[in-house]
PDB file of N, CA, C and O in Angstrom:
ATOM      1  N   MET A   1     -56.783 -11.819   1.272  1.00  0.00           N
ATOM      2  CA  MET A   1     -55.791 -12.033   2.313  1.00  0.00           C
ATOM      3  C   MET A   1     -54.566 -11.166   1.901  1.00  0.00           C
ATOM      4  O   MET A   1     -54.182 -11.091   0.842  1.00  0.00           O
ATOM      5  N   GLU A   2     -54.134 -10.589   2.922  1.00  0.00           N
ATOM      6  CA  GLU A   2     -52.933  -9.564   2.713  1.00  0.00           C
ATOM      7  C   GLU A   2     -51.604 -10.258   2.910  1.00  0.00           C
ATOM      8  O   GLU A   2     -51.487 -10.996   3.795  1.00  0.00           O
ATOM      9  N   THR A   3     -50.697  -9.858   2.085  1.00  0.00           N
ATOM     10  CA  THR A   3     -49.250 -10.545   2.211  1.00  0.00           C
ATOM     11  C   THR A   3     -48.380  -9.622   2.948  1.00  0.00           C
ATOM     12  O   THR A   3     -48.763  -8.368   3.204  1.00  0.00           O
ATOM     13  N   MET A   4     -47.175 -10.047   3.519  1.00  0.00           N
ATOM     14  CA  MET A   4     -46.359  -9.237   4.218  1.00  0.00           C
ATOM     15  C   MET A   4     -45.598  -8.234   3.248  1.00  0.00           C
ATOM     16  O   MET A   4     -45.244  -8.581   2.204  1.00  0.00           O
ATOM     17  N   ASN A   5     -45.551  -7.158   3.728  1.00  0.00           N
ATOM     18  CA  ASN A   5     -44.856  -6.002   3.055  1.00  0.00           C
ATOM     19  C   ASN A   5     -43.392  -5.956   3.447  1.00  0.00           C
ATOM     20  O   ASN A   5     -43.024  -6.653   4.352  1.00  0.00           O
ATOM     21  N   GLY A   6     -42.742  -4.942   3.110  1.00  0.00           N
ATOM     22  CA  GLY A   6     -41.265  -4.726   3.371  1.00  0.00           C
ATOM     23  C   GLY A   6     -41.138  -4.435   5.018  1.00  0.00           C
ATOM     24  O   GLY A   6     -40.051  -4.898   5.454  1.00  0.00           O
ATOM     25  N   TRP A   7     -41.829  -3.575   5.437  1.00  0.00           N
ATOM     26  CA  TRP A   7     -41.915  -3.199   6.873  1.00  0.00           C
ATOM     27  C   TRP A   7     -42.168  -4.448   7.803  1.00  0.00           C
ATOM     28  O   TRP A   7     -41.352  -4.668   8.738  1.00  0.00           O
ATOM     29  N   ASP A   8     -42.966  -5.287   7.399  1.00  0.00           N
ATOM     30  CA  ASP A   8     -43.346  -6.505   8.200  1.00  0.00           C
ATOM     31  C   ASP A   8     -42.146  -7.397   8.140  1.00  0.00           C
ATOM     32  O   ASP A   8     -41.853  -7.946   9.228  1.00  0.00           O
ATOM     33  N   VAL A   9     -41.525  -7.554   7.024  1.00  0.00           N
ATOM     34  CA  VAL A   9     -40.428  -8.474   7.001  1.00  0.00           C
ATOM     35  C   VAL A   9     -39.233  -7.716   7.777  1.00  0.00           C
ATOM     36  O   VAL A   9     -38.479  -8.674   8.625  1.00  0.00           O
ATOM     37  N   ALA A  10     -38.972  -6.499   7.720  1.00  0.00           N
ATOM     38  CA  ALA A  10     -37.952  -5.895   8.505  1.00  0.00           C
ATOM     39  C   ALA A  10     -38.177  -5.955  10.053  1.00  0.00           C
ATOM     40  O   ALA A  10     -37.173  -6.246  10.757  1.00  0.00           O
ATOM     41  N   VAL A  11     -39.452  -5.722  10.467  1.00  0.00           N
ATOM     42  CA  VAL A  11     -39.707  -5.915  11.810  1.00  0.00           C
ATOM     43  C   VAL A  11     -39.477  -7.455  12.304  1.00  0.00           C
ATOM     44  O   VAL A  11     -38.890  -7.720  13.400  1.00  0.00           O
ATOM     45  N   LEU A  12     -39.901  -8.381  11.467  1.00  0.00           N
ATOM     46  CA  LEU A  12     -39.660  -9.651  11.756  1.00  0.00           C
ATOM     47  C   LEU A  12     -38.282  -9.954  11.900  1.00  0.00           C
ATOM     48  O   LEU A  12     -37.869 -10.774  12.895  1.00  0.00           O
ATOM     49  N   ALA A  13     -37.493  -9.527  10.941  1.00  0.00           N
ATOM     50  CA  ALA A  13     -35.930  -9.797  11.013  1.00  0.00           C
ATOM     51  C   ALA A  13     -35.398  -9.131  12.257  1.00  0.00           C
ATOM     52  O   ALA A  13     -34.470  -9.783  12.870  1.00  0.00           O
ATOM     53  N   ILE A  14     -35.714  -8.034  12.650  1.00  0.00           N
ATOM     54  CA  ILE A  14     -35.076  -7.400  13.776  1.00  0.00           C
ATOM     55  C   ILE A  14     -35.514  -7.941  15.047  1.00  0.00           C
ATOM     56  O   ILE A  14     -34.634  -8.171  15.911  1.00  0.00           O
ATOM     57  N   ALA A  15     -36.838  -8.457  15.144  1.00  0.00           N
ATOM     58  CA  ALA A  15     -37.243  -9.235  16.341  1.00  0.00           C
ATOM     59  C   ALA A  15     -36.464 -10.579  16.364  1.00  0.00           C
ATOM     60  O   ALA A  15     -36.152 -10.911  17.527  1.00  0.00           O
ATOM     61  N   GLY A  16     -36.197 -11.147  15.390  1.00  0.00           N
ATOM     62  CA  GLY A  16     -35.479 -12.405  15.349  1.00  0.00           C
ATOM     63  C   GLY A  16     -34.073 -12.089  15.778  1.00  0.00           C
ATOM     64  O   GLY A  16     -33.572 -13.009  16.508  1.00  0.00           O
ATOM     65  N   TYR A  17     -33.411 -11.199  15.319  1.00  0.00           N
ATOM     66  CA  TYR A  17     -32.145 -10.865  15.601  1.00  0.00           C
ATOM     67  C   TYR A  17     -32.029 -10.478  17.121  1.00  0.00           C
ATOM     68  O   TYR A  17     -31.085 -11.040  17.858  1.00  0.00           O
ATOM     69  N   VAL A  18     -32.850  -9.747  17.574  1.00  0.00           N
ATOM     70  CA  VAL A  18     -32.861  -9.420  19.020  1.00  0.00           C
ATOM     71  C   VAL A  18     -33.055 -10.767  19.834  1.00  0.00           C
ATOM     72  O   VAL A  18     -32.422 -10.907  20.926  1.00  0.00           O
ATOM     73  N   ALA A  19     -33.974 -11.567  19.586  1.00  0.00           N
ATOM     74  CA  ALA A  19     -34.273 -12.858  20.169  1.00  0.00           C
ATOM     75  C   ALA A  19     -33.051 -13.729  20.219  1.00  0.00           C
ATOM     76  O   ALA A  19     -32.608 -14.216  21.452  1.00  0.00           O
ATOM     77  N   VAL A  20     -32.479 -13.885  19.117  1.00  0.00           N
ATOM     78  CA  VAL A  20     -31.175 -14.652  19.016  1.00  0.00           C
ATOM     79  C   VAL A  20     -30.000 -14.109  19.848  1.00  0.00           C
ATOM     80  O   VAL A  20     -29.364 -14.897  20.515  1.00  0.00           O
ATOM     81  N   VAL A  21     -29.829 -12.841  19.685  1.00  0.00           N
ATOM     82  CA  VAL A  21     -28.663 -12.260  20.427  1.00  0.00           C
ATOM     83  C   VAL A  21     -29.028 -12.347  22.102  1.00  0.00           C
ATOM     84  O   VAL A  21     -28.004 -12.586  22.718  1.00  0.00           O
ATOM     85  N   SER A  22     -30.056 -12.119  22.272  1.00  0.00           N
ATOM     86  CA  SER A  22     -30.637 -12.087  23.734  1.00  0.00           C
ATOM     87  C   SER A  22     -30.403 -13.490  24.426  1.00  0.00           C
ATOM     88  O   SER A  22     -29.745 -13.635  25.447  1.00  0.00           O
ATOM     89  N   LEU A  23     -30.760 -14.518  23.689  1.00  0.00           N
ATOM     90  CA  LEU A  23     -30.534 -15.859  24.092  1.00  0.00           C
ATOM     91  C   LEU A  23     -29.175 -16.356  24.110  1.00  0.00           C
ATOM     92  O   LEU A  23     -28.777 -16.854  25.087  1.00  0.00           O
ATOM     93  N   ALA A  24     -28.410 -15.897  23.147  1.00  0.00           N
ATOM     94  CA  ALA A  24     -26.962 -16.173  23.121  1.00  0.00           C
ATOM     95  C   ALA A  24     -26.332 -15.413  24.375  1.00  0.00           C
ATOM     96  O   ALA A  24     -25.436 -16.123  25.018  1.00  0.00           O
ATOM     97  N   ARG A  25     -26.609 -14.417  24.720  1.00  0.00           N
ATOM     98  CA  ARG A  25     -25.988 -13.690  25.871  1.00  0.00           C
ATOM     99  C   ARG A  25     -26.369 -14.344  27.157  1.00  0.00           C
ATOM    100  O   ARG A  25     -25.599 -14.480  28.106  1.00  0.00           O
ATOM    101  N   LEU A  26     -27.686 -14.643  27.269  1.00  0.00           N
ATOM    102  CA  LEU A  26     -28.137 -15.464  28.496  1.00  0.00           C
ATOM    103  C   LEU A  26     -27.492 -16.746  28.586  1.00  0.00           C
ATOM    104  O   LEU A  26     -26.874 -17.064  29.698  1.00  0.00           O
ATOM    105  N   MET A  27     -27.158 -17.533  27.482  1.00  0.00           N
ATOM    106  CA  MET A  27     -26.513 -18.719  27.540  1.00  0.00           C
ATOM    107  C   MET A  27     -25.000 -18.519  27.974  1.00  0.00           C
ATOM    108  O   MET A  27     -24.466 -19.373  28.764  1.00  0.00           O
ATOM    109  N   LEU A  28     -24.384 -17.528  27.365  1.00  0.00           N
ATOM    110  CA  LEU A  28     -22.892 -17.310  27.796  1.00  0.00           C
ATOM    111  C   LEU A  28     -22.824 -16.831  29.271  1.00  0.00           C
ATOM    112  O   LEU A  28     -21.965 -17.330  29.891  1.00  0.00           O
ATOM    113  N   ARG A  29     -23.727 -16.213  29.704  1.00  0.00           N
ATOM    114  CA  ARG A  29     -23.795 -15.669  31.145  1.00  0.00           C
ATOM    115  C   ARG A  29     -23.934 -16.904  32.079  1.00  0.00           C
ATOM    116  O   ARG A  29     -23.105 -17.003  33.017  1.00  0.00           O
ATOM    117  N   ARG A  30     -24.834 -17.747  31.748  1.00  0.00           N
ATOM    118  CA  ARG A  30     -25.073 -19.023  32.424  1.00  0.00           C
ATOM    119  C   ARG A  30     -23.779 -19.858  32.473  1.00  0.00           C
ATOM    120  O   ARG A  30     -23.419 -20.540  33.425  1.00  0.00           O
ATOM    121  N   ARG A  31     -23.260 -20.001  31.291  1.00  0.00           N
ATOM    122  CA  ARG A  31     -21.972 -20.840  31.080  1.00  0.00           C
ATOM    123  C   ARG A  31     -20.885 -20.314  31.879  1.00  0.00           C
ATOM    124  O   ARG A  31     -20.262 -21.055  32.817  1.00  0.00           O
ATOM    125  N   ASP A  32     -20.749 -19.080  32.003  1.00  0.00           N
ATOM    126  CA  ASP A  32     -19.635 -18.439  32.934  1.00  0.00           C
ATOM    127  C   ASP A  32     -19.953 -18.622  34.331  1.00  0.00           C
ATOM    128  O   ASP A  32     -19.062 -18.909  35.129  1.00  0.00           O
ATOM    129  N   GLU A  33     -21.280 -18.563  34.791  1.00  0.00           N
ATOM    130  CA  GLU A  33     -21.668 -18.814  36.141  1.00  0.00           C
ATOM    131  C   GLU A  33     -21.277 -20.307  36.540  1.00  0.00           C
ATOM    132  O   GLU A  33     -20.700 -20.639  37.444  1.00  0.00           O
ATOM    133  N   LEU A  34     -21.496 -21.260  35.622  1.00  0.00           N
ATOM    134  CA  LEU A  34     -21.262 -22.620  35.901  1.00  0.00           C
ATOM    135  C   LEU A  34     -19.850 -22.944  35.817  1.00  0.00           C
ATOM    136  O   LEU A  34     -19.436 -23.605  36.647  1.00  0.00           O
ATOM    137  N   VAL A  35     -19.049 -22.300  35.116  1.00  0.00           N
ATOM    138  CA  VAL A  35     -17.496 -22.394  35.020  1.00  0.00           C
ATOM    139  C   VAL A  35     -17.031 -21.880  36.541  1.00  0.00           C
ATOM    140  O   VAL A  35     -16.090 -22.645  36.974  1.00  0.00           O
ATOM    141  N   VAL A  36     -17.560 -20.837  36.934  1.00  0.00           N
ATOM    142  CA  VAL A  36     -17.029 -20.282  38.321  1.00  0.00           C
ATOM    143  C   VAL A  36     -17.455 -21.232  39.308  1.00  0.00           C
ATOM    144  O   VAL A  36     -16.614 -21.561  40.300  1.00  0.00           O
ATOM    145  N   GLU A  37     -18.772 -21.738  39.281  1.00  0.00           N
ATOM    146  CA  GLU A  37     -19.190 -22.671  40.351  1.00  0.00           C
ATOM    147  C   GLU A  37     -18.295 -23.970  40.235  1.00  0.00           C
ATOM    148  O   GLU A  37     -17.931 -24.569  41.249  1.00  0.00           O
ATOM    149  N   PHE A  38     -18.062 -24.524  39.115  1.00  0.00           N
ATOM    150  CA  PHE A  38     -17.236 -25.712  38.901  1.00  0.00           C
ATOM    151  C   PHE A  38     -15.824 -25.592  39.498  1.00  0.00           C
ATOM    152  O   PHE A  38     -15.290 -26.406  40.214  1.00  0.00           O
ATOM    153  N   ARG A  39     -15.282 -24.391  39.075  1.00  0.00           N
ATOM    154  CA  ARG A  39     -13.911 -24.204  39.574  1.00  0.00           C
ATOM    155  C   ARG A  39     -13.835 -24.059  41.151  1.00  0.00           C
ATOM    156  O   ARG A  39     -12.892 -24.605  41.734  1.00  0.00           O
ATOM    157  N   ALA A  40     -14.859 -23.513  41.845  1.00  0.00           N
ATOM    158  CA  ALA A  40     -14.834 -23.330  43.211  1.00  0.00           C
ATOM    159  C   ALA A  40     -15.078 -24.784  43.794  1.00  0.00           C
ATOM    160  O   ALA A  40     -14.222 -25.231  44.735  1.00  0.00           O
ATOM    161  N   LEU A  41     -16.023 -25.537  43.250  1.00  0.00           N
ATOM    162  CA  LEU A  41     -15.984 -27.051  43.736  1.00  0.00           C
ATOM    163  C   LEU A  41     -14.641 -27.835  43.585  1.00  0.00           C
ATOM    164  O   LEU A  41     -14.321 -28.580  44.503  1.00  0.00           O
ATOM    165  N   PHE A  42     -14.182 -27.592  42.409  1.00  0.00           N
ATOM    166  CA  PHE A  42     -12.847 -28.290  42.123  1.00  0.00           C
ATOM    167  C   PHE A  42     -11.743 -27.913  43.134  1.00  0.00           C
ATOM    168  O   PHE A  42     -11.165 -28.753  43.735  1.00  0.00           O
ATOM    169  N   GLN A  43     -11.653 -26.637  43.463  1.00  0.00           N
ATOM    170  CA  GLN A  43     -10.734 -26.264  44.384  1.00  0.00           C
ATOM    171  C   GLN A  43     -11.018 -26.762  45.836  1.00  0.00           C
ATOM    172  O   GLN A  43     -10.120 -27.193  46.553  1.00  0.00           O
ATOM    173  N   GLN A  44     -12.271 -26.742  46.182  1.00  0.00           N
ATOM    174  CA  GLN A  44     -12.755 -27.222  47.378  1.00  0.00           C
ATOM    175  C   GLN A  44     -12.390 -28.683  47.668  1.00  0.00           C
ATOM    176  O   GLN A  44     -11.994 -29.151  48.558  1.00  0.00           O
ATOM    177  N   GLU A  45     -12.661 -29.569  46.586  1.00  0.00           N
ATOM    178  CA  GLU A  45     -12.282 -30.930  46.555  1.00  0.00           C
ATOM    179  C   GLU A  45     -10.815 -31.000  46.714  1.00  0.00           C
ATOM    180  O   GLU A  45     -10.337 -31.998  47.347  1.00  0.00           O
ATOM    181  N   LYS A  46     -10.192 -30.345  45.946  1.00  0.00           N
ATOM    182  CA  LYS A  46      -8.678 -30.393  45.878  1.00  0.00           C
ATOM    183  C   LYS A  46      -8.087 -30.094  47.373  1.00  0.00           C
ATOM    184  O   LYS A  46      -7.216 -30.824  47.892  1.00  0.00           O
ATOM    185  N   ARG A  47      -8.789 -29.043  48.048  1.00  0.00           N
ATOM    186  CA  ARG A  47      -8.269 -28.811  49.366  1.00  0.00           C
ATOM    187  C   ARG A  47      -8.525 -29.912  50.375  1.00  0.00           C
ATOM    188  O   ARG A  47      -7.724 -30.333  51.210  1.00  0.00           O
ATOM    189  N   LYS A  48      -9.781 -30.562  50.105  1.00  0.00           N
ATOM    190  CA  LYS A  48     -10.199 -31.635  50.939  1.00  0.00           C
ATOM    191  C   LYS A  48      -9.170 -32.790  50.789  1.00  0.00           C
ATOM    192  O   LYS A  48      -8.695 -33.493  51.754  1.00  0.00           O
ATOM    193  N   LYS A  49      -8.874 -33.091  49.655  1.00  0.00           N
ATOM    194  CA  LYS A  49      -7.915 -34.228  49.289  1.00  0.00           C
ATOM    195  C   LYS A  49      -6.584 -33.990  49.915  1.00  0.00           C
ATOM    196  O   LYS A  49      -6.036 -34.911  50.475  1.00  0.00           O
ATOM    197  N   ALA A  50      -6.048 -32.861  49.779  1.00  0.00           N
ATOM    198  CA  ALA A  50      -4.812 -32.388  50.445  1.00  0.00           C
ATOM    199  C   ALA A  50      -4.833 -32.652  51.896  1.00  0.00           C
ATOM    200  O   ALA A  50      -3.834 -33.081  52.479  1.00  0.00           O
ATOM    201  N   GLU A  51      -5.897 -32.239  52.510  1.00  0.00           N
ATOM    202  CA  GLU A  51      -6.057 -32.246  53.994  1.00  0.00           C
ATOM    203  C   GLU A  51      -6.144 -33.707  54.443  1.00  0.00           C
ATOM    204  O   GLU A  51      -5.525 -34.011  55.312  1.00  0.00           O
ATOM    205  N   LEU A  52      -6.759 -34.504  53.785  1.00  0.00           N
ATOM    206  CA  LEU A  52      -6.820 -35.890  53.976  1.00  0.00           C
ATOM    207  C   LEU A  52      -5.462 -36.547  53.810  1.00  0.00           C
ATOM    208  O   LEU A  52      -5.116 -37.433  54.700  1.00  0.00           O
ATOM    209  N   GLU A  53      -4.853 -36.225  52.800  1.00  0.00           N
ATOM    210  CA  GLU A  53      -3.427 -36.888  52.656  1.00  0.00           C
ATOM    211  C   GLU A  53      -2.472 -36.335  53.687  1.00  0.00           C
ATOM    212  O   GLU A  53      -1.722 -37.217  54.272  1.00  0.00           O
ATOM    213  N   ARG A  54      -2.648 -35.089  54.110  1.00  0.00           N
ATOM    214  CA  ARG A  54      -1.867 -34.467  55.207  1.00  0.00           C
ATOM    215  C   ARG A  54      -2.100 -35.268  56.492  1.00  0.00           C
ATOM    216  O   ARG A  54      -1.195 -35.756  57.185  1.00  0.00           O
ATOM    217  N   LYS A  55      -3.312 -35.593  56.892  1.00  0.00           N
ATOM    218  CA  LYS A  55      -3.655 -36.248  58.016  1.00  0.00           C
ATOM    219  C   LYS A  55      -3.187 -37.729  58.047  1.00  0.00           C
ATOM    220  O   LYS A  55      -2.740 -38.351  58.969  1.00  0.00           O
ATOM    221  N   LYS A  56      -3.352 -38.380  56.956  1.00  0.00           N
ATOM    222  CA  LYS A  56      -2.903 -39.781  56.725  1.00  0.00           C
ATOM    223  C   LYS A  56      -1.427 -39.806  57.011  1.00  0.00           C
ATOM    224  O   LYS A  56      -0.947 -40.735  57.561  1.00  0.00           O
ATOM    225  N   ALA A  57      -0.647 -38.879  56.327  1.00  0.00           N
ATOM    226  CA  ALA A  57       0.909 -38.901  56.544  1.00  0.00           C
ATOM    227  C   ALA A  57       1.151 -38.602  57.981  1.00  0.00           C
ATOM    228  O   ALA A  57       2.072 -39.168  58.535  1.00  0.00           O
ATOM    229  N   GLU A  58       0.467 -37.756  58.666  1.00  0.00           N
ATOM    230  CA  GLU A  58       0.776 -37.430  60.095  1.00  0.00           C
ATOM    231  C   GLU A  58       0.382 -38.579  60.914  1.00  0.00           C
ATOM    232  O   GLU A  58       1.204 -38.910  61.814  1.00  0.00           O
ATOM    233  N   GLN A  59      -0.565 -39.277  60.659  1.00  0.00           N
ATOM    234  CA  GLN A  59      -0.987 -40.513  61.368  1.00  0.00           C
ATOM    235  C   GLN A  59       0.111 -41.603  61.251  1.00  0.00           C
ATOM    236  O   GLN A  59       0.465 -42.304  62.196  1.00  0.00           O
ATOM    237  N   GLU A  60       0.594 -41.902  60.148  1.00  0.00           N
ATOM    238  CA  GLU A  60       1.646 -42.797  59.692  1.00  0.00           C
ATOM    239  C   GLU A  60       2.982 -42.399  60.509  1.00  0.00           C
ATOM    240  O   GLU A  60       3.665 -43.290  60.874  1.00  0.00           O
ATOM    241  N   ARG A  61       3.243 -41.155  60.737  1.00  0.00           N
ATOM    242  CA  ARG A  61       4.365 -40.768  61.367  1.00  0.00           C
ATOM    243  C   ARG A  61       4.412 -41.031  62.739  1.00  0.00           C
ATOM    244  O   ARG A  61       5.376 -41.370  63.437  1.00  0.00           O
ATOM    245  N   HIS A  62       3.241 -40.911  63.370  1.00  0.00           N
ATOM    246  CA  HIS A  62       2.964 -41.083  64.819  1.00  0.00           C
ATOM    247  C   HIS A  62       2.711 -42.598  65.076  1.00  0.00           C
ATOM    248  O   HIS A  62       2.598 -43.035  66.242  1.00  0.00           O
ATOM    249  N   ARG A  63       2.490 -43.418  64.103  1.00  0.00           N
ATOM    250  CA  ARG A  63       2.196 -44.867  64.366  1.00  0.00           C
ATOM    251  C   ARG A  63       3.405 -45.452  64.695  1.00  0.00           C
ATOM    252  O   ARG A  63       4.423 -45.408  64.126  1.00  0.00           O
ATOM    253  N   PRO A  64       3.514 -46.354  65.871  1.00  0.00           N
ATOM    254  CA  PRO A  64       4.708 -47.045  66.249  1.00  0.00           C
ATOM    255  C   PRO A  64       5.147 -48.079  65.248  1.00  0.00           C
ATOM    256  O   PRO A  64       4.268 -48.706  64.532  1.00  0.00           O
ATOM    257  N   ALA A  65       6.392 -48.419  65.136  1.00  0.00           N
ATOM    258  CA  ALA A  65       7.055 -49.303  64.154  1.00  0.00           C
ATOM    259  C   ALA A  65       6.748 -50.712  64.779  1.00  0.00           C
ATOM    260  O   ALA A  65       6.818 -50.932  65.873  1.00  0.00           O
ATOM    261  N   ALA A  66       6.339 -51.516  63.775  1.00  0.00           N
ATOM    262  CA  ALA A  66       5.874 -52.850  64.223  1.00  0.00           C
ATOM    263  C   ALA A  66       7.087 -53.792  64.152  1.00  0.00           C
ATOM    264  O   ALA A  66       8.208 -53.754  63.425  1.00  0.00           O
TER     265      ALA A  66
END
C-alpha cells in the first residue's frame, strides 16, 4: 500500500483551500442578495403602512363630528 507523498498533500491542501474559498464567496454573495431583498421588502411594507395611515387620517378629517 502506497502512502501519500508531498505532492499529494500539496494538491489536497490546494483543493481544500479552493473549496473553502469558493464556498465562502458563494455564501457571501447569497447573504448580500438576501439583504437587498429584505431591504426592498422592508421599504415596501413601510410605504404600505404610511399609505394606510395617510388614508386613515384623511377619512377621519372627512368624518362628520358627532
